[in-house]
Amino acid sequence: MGLESSKWAIIFLVCWLYKNVSCNSVEQKIYVELNNTVPCVRLLNATHQIGCQSSISGDTGVIHVLESEADLEWPLSKGPNPPYMVLLESSLFTRSIMMKMKNESNRVAGVAVVVPNTSPPEFSPHTTCPNENTGVYSDNYGPNLAHCNTTVWNPLGNGLSYEEFDFPVFSLKEDNETEFIKQCYLDHNRAVNGSAPQYPLCAMQLFSHMHAVTNTPTCMRRNDINFSINPEMVCDPLGDYNVWGSIRPYNDTVLGHKENESVVIAAARLDSRAFFWEVSTGAEGSISGFVTLLAAAQALREVTHKAPPTRNILFAFFQGVSSFCLPKQVSLETFDYIGSSRMVYDMENGKFVIDLDNVHSILEIGQVAVHSGTNLFLHSDPVSRSNDTVNDEVENFVKNLQSSTAGLSFLLVEPNVSQPLPPSSLQRFLRAQPIPGIVLADHESAFNNRYYESFYDNAANLNLTYPSDLSPEEQLEFVTETAKSLTDVATVVARALYKQAGGDDSQVNTIKADPKIVTQMLYGFLVSSNNSWFQAVMAPELKNILKPSPPEYYVGVVMSSTPTRLVQYLLANLTGAATNLTQSQCQKPDELPNESRQMYSYLWVQGIVPPNSTQRDSFCVRASVRLTKAVSPAFELGEYASKDYSTWTESRWKFIKARIFLVASRDLEMLTLGVGVAVLFTSLLVTYFISTKADVLFSSTREPASAAY
């Protein structure tokens, strides 16, 4: 019993020590993990790869804080302790500096960019000519308009997003972690009077190894090689879902051409992109457009029920429209516009509820929030307008738009010169057939947006500000000047669409967008998606996608992203009808005599929390809103080197990590290694000696068993 008691006492002691005695691992004592970092990742298409990556074991370098471009001399040539991990402010994140480091990549282990809380005067990592080789204009279609020969749309673009870097590039927030890194540099690495700093030095290690290499055909072929039970994928096609809805429902099981059916399409893009992975808001680039279109759809709900137009109106929100350009020297052109190209493909192949012959005209809402004056501009395609029928329809569309500004503070005008369409989804439709179309934008030629496709295209770029004394709920309801401006644009869009669809002229002036809805959408998409209104219109099972920050608008490989779901539910709530169906009936509406899932979608939403209550008034929304795949047809066809469709994929990776630590000199490291090896061999020799002499060293003298006393 004593032995048993001792055993239980030892177990109790071990458990007590485990629970009450804390200790740090050796790794925790050596490294400081950086939590607020975002990497640049690798993307691939039919011909090449772009982006950044680290080696498989991560890249390590001595930290050097870059203070000016002239300071590059230290990490690139003079510094005695290469490779260097260069930390730079966003003002130094320029093409000139990055290309110099790329050309000396043997001395640069990686780059960390500090993204400040305020925006620089201008920054766009896109090219100066977006979609130069992926739009409708080519040697066979408007050759004099191709390659931005007449209009440079993004003169501020530096093209960094389309370069390949053989070292990792991370972004850091301007916070305590960044200050700690800078202080570590000042304490250990800063050169004094040009002399080399003394060890130990402050170093940084970045992990962002990408599995995919070369191009999309290569990585997709590797995906198909199965050597194990659980094969490891190396890349995934970019894609998501398009959101669309119409004022009159379509049976989603009856696809293809509709006799005697004419449809006006109103479109906007949903996605955005920046240099760093999933750090893209696209306030002016995409949000201004799709918020305007959502508000216009809501403004049309009542009038289209009261006095239905002769033509149907289809609202389309395209994912995967962010442009990825190919360099001029690449002979093989791959075509992007993932969402719109997929819809066109489905229309051409009888896989959508209408086909291209049913499309009467298209209005696309582009960048509409940054006004340089009192005008918005109506862009059209001069090549297709050489067809008299198309030209007449475009002129009529222009008149409908211009006459819809009555009582508002701005005008709609056409550009003064003949020029191509700006980068837009309409170009994808024009590749299929000449369709009358207009792109509405706030720029006549070059973009007003100084932060096109960058992480600075955020709420501040739209001057979306709130009084400092407002609570989050009060900010949600506060009608900003930006909201008022976009409300006016949405009113014009709604009126023009109603006219274009053959609506009753006497009803046009009754169409007005709601500024409260616009300001709530701007707050939810640009400030905090986790607000009371977004909570009310979402399904209970989707409430966790709402965060106290804006959603990410990067089109990645995750199907049905947060913006897609938000726009789906908002469009359903703004254009659909609340029903008296129970939750179970909402999930199985076909069991009821007057309901049909073929004609409508049925969404169970949380609803508001009434005053003096803790329970939400949930209800079922019936709407003609659908999701369709926004994955390039190239992947459905298995044509990974396609010249006609987007072939962009995103590499997979195991983990992303960044950390800093103090590194000893090479001499000290070799001395430590040498001492360790010496101790190892000494211990082996001692062990061998003891083992061979064990019978002598550990023998004991025993008395004979027969000894008697």
Short mmCIF file of C-alpha atoms in Angstrom, two decimals, residues 242-243 265-271 285-294 314-321 339-340 362-368 424-426 429 440 567:
data_model
loop_
_atom_site.label_atom_id
_atom_site.label_comp_id
_atom_site.label_asym_id
_atom_site.label_seq_id
_atom_site.Cartn_x
_atom_site.Cartn_y
_atom_site.Cartn_z
CA ASN A 242 -21.90 36.39 -59.90
CA VAL A 243 -25.02 37.85 -58.33
CA ILE A 265 -28.71 44.75 -68.36
CA ALA A 266 -27.41 47.01 -65.59
CA ALA A 267 -24.00 45.86 -64.39
CA ALA A 268 -21.28 46.64 -61.85
CA ARG A 269 -18.16 44.87 -60.63
CA LEU A 270 -17.89 43.43 -57.12
CA ASP A 271 -14.23 42.63 -56.63
CA GLY A 285 -12.88 51.21 -57.94
CA SER A 286 -15.83 48.92 -57.22
CA ILE A 287 -17.93 49.85 -54.15
CA SER A 288 -19.09 53.20 -55.52
CA GLY A 289 -20.44 51.38 -58.57
CA PHE A 290 -22.22 48.44 -57.00
CA VAL A 291 -23.68 50.51 -54.13
CA THR A 292 -25.12 52.87 -56.76
CA LEU A 293 -26.60 49.94 -58.67
CA LEU A 294 -28.09 48.38 -55.52
CA LEU A 314 -31.53 42.45 -65.21
CA PHE A 315 -29.10 43.60 -62.50
CA ALA A 316 -25.71 41.86 -62.72
CA PHE A 317 -22.88 42.08 -60.20
CA PHE A 318 -19.73 40.53 -61.61
CA GLN A 319 -16.97 38.87 -59.63
CA GLY A 320 -13.45 38.44 -60.91
CA VAL A 321 -13.45 41.60 -63.02
CA GLY A 339 -17.42 37.04 -64.04
CA SER A 340 -18.65 38.74 -67.19
CA ILE A 362 -26.21 47.40 -71.33
CA LEU A 363 -25.49 50.12 -68.78
CA GLU A 364 -22.40 49.57 -66.66
CA ILE A 365 -21.75 51.61 -63.52
CA GLY A 366 -18.04 52.25 -63.21
CA GLN A 367 -16.13 54.56 -60.88
CA VAL A 368 -18.69 57.25 -59.98
CA SER A 424 -15.20 47.52 -68.20
CA SER A 425 -17.24 44.33 -68.38
CA LEU A 426 -19.08 45.72 -71.41
CA PHE A 429 -20.03 41.43 -74.28
CA LEU A 440 -21.08 55.59 -66.63
CA VAL A 567 -24.78 41.74 -52.19
#
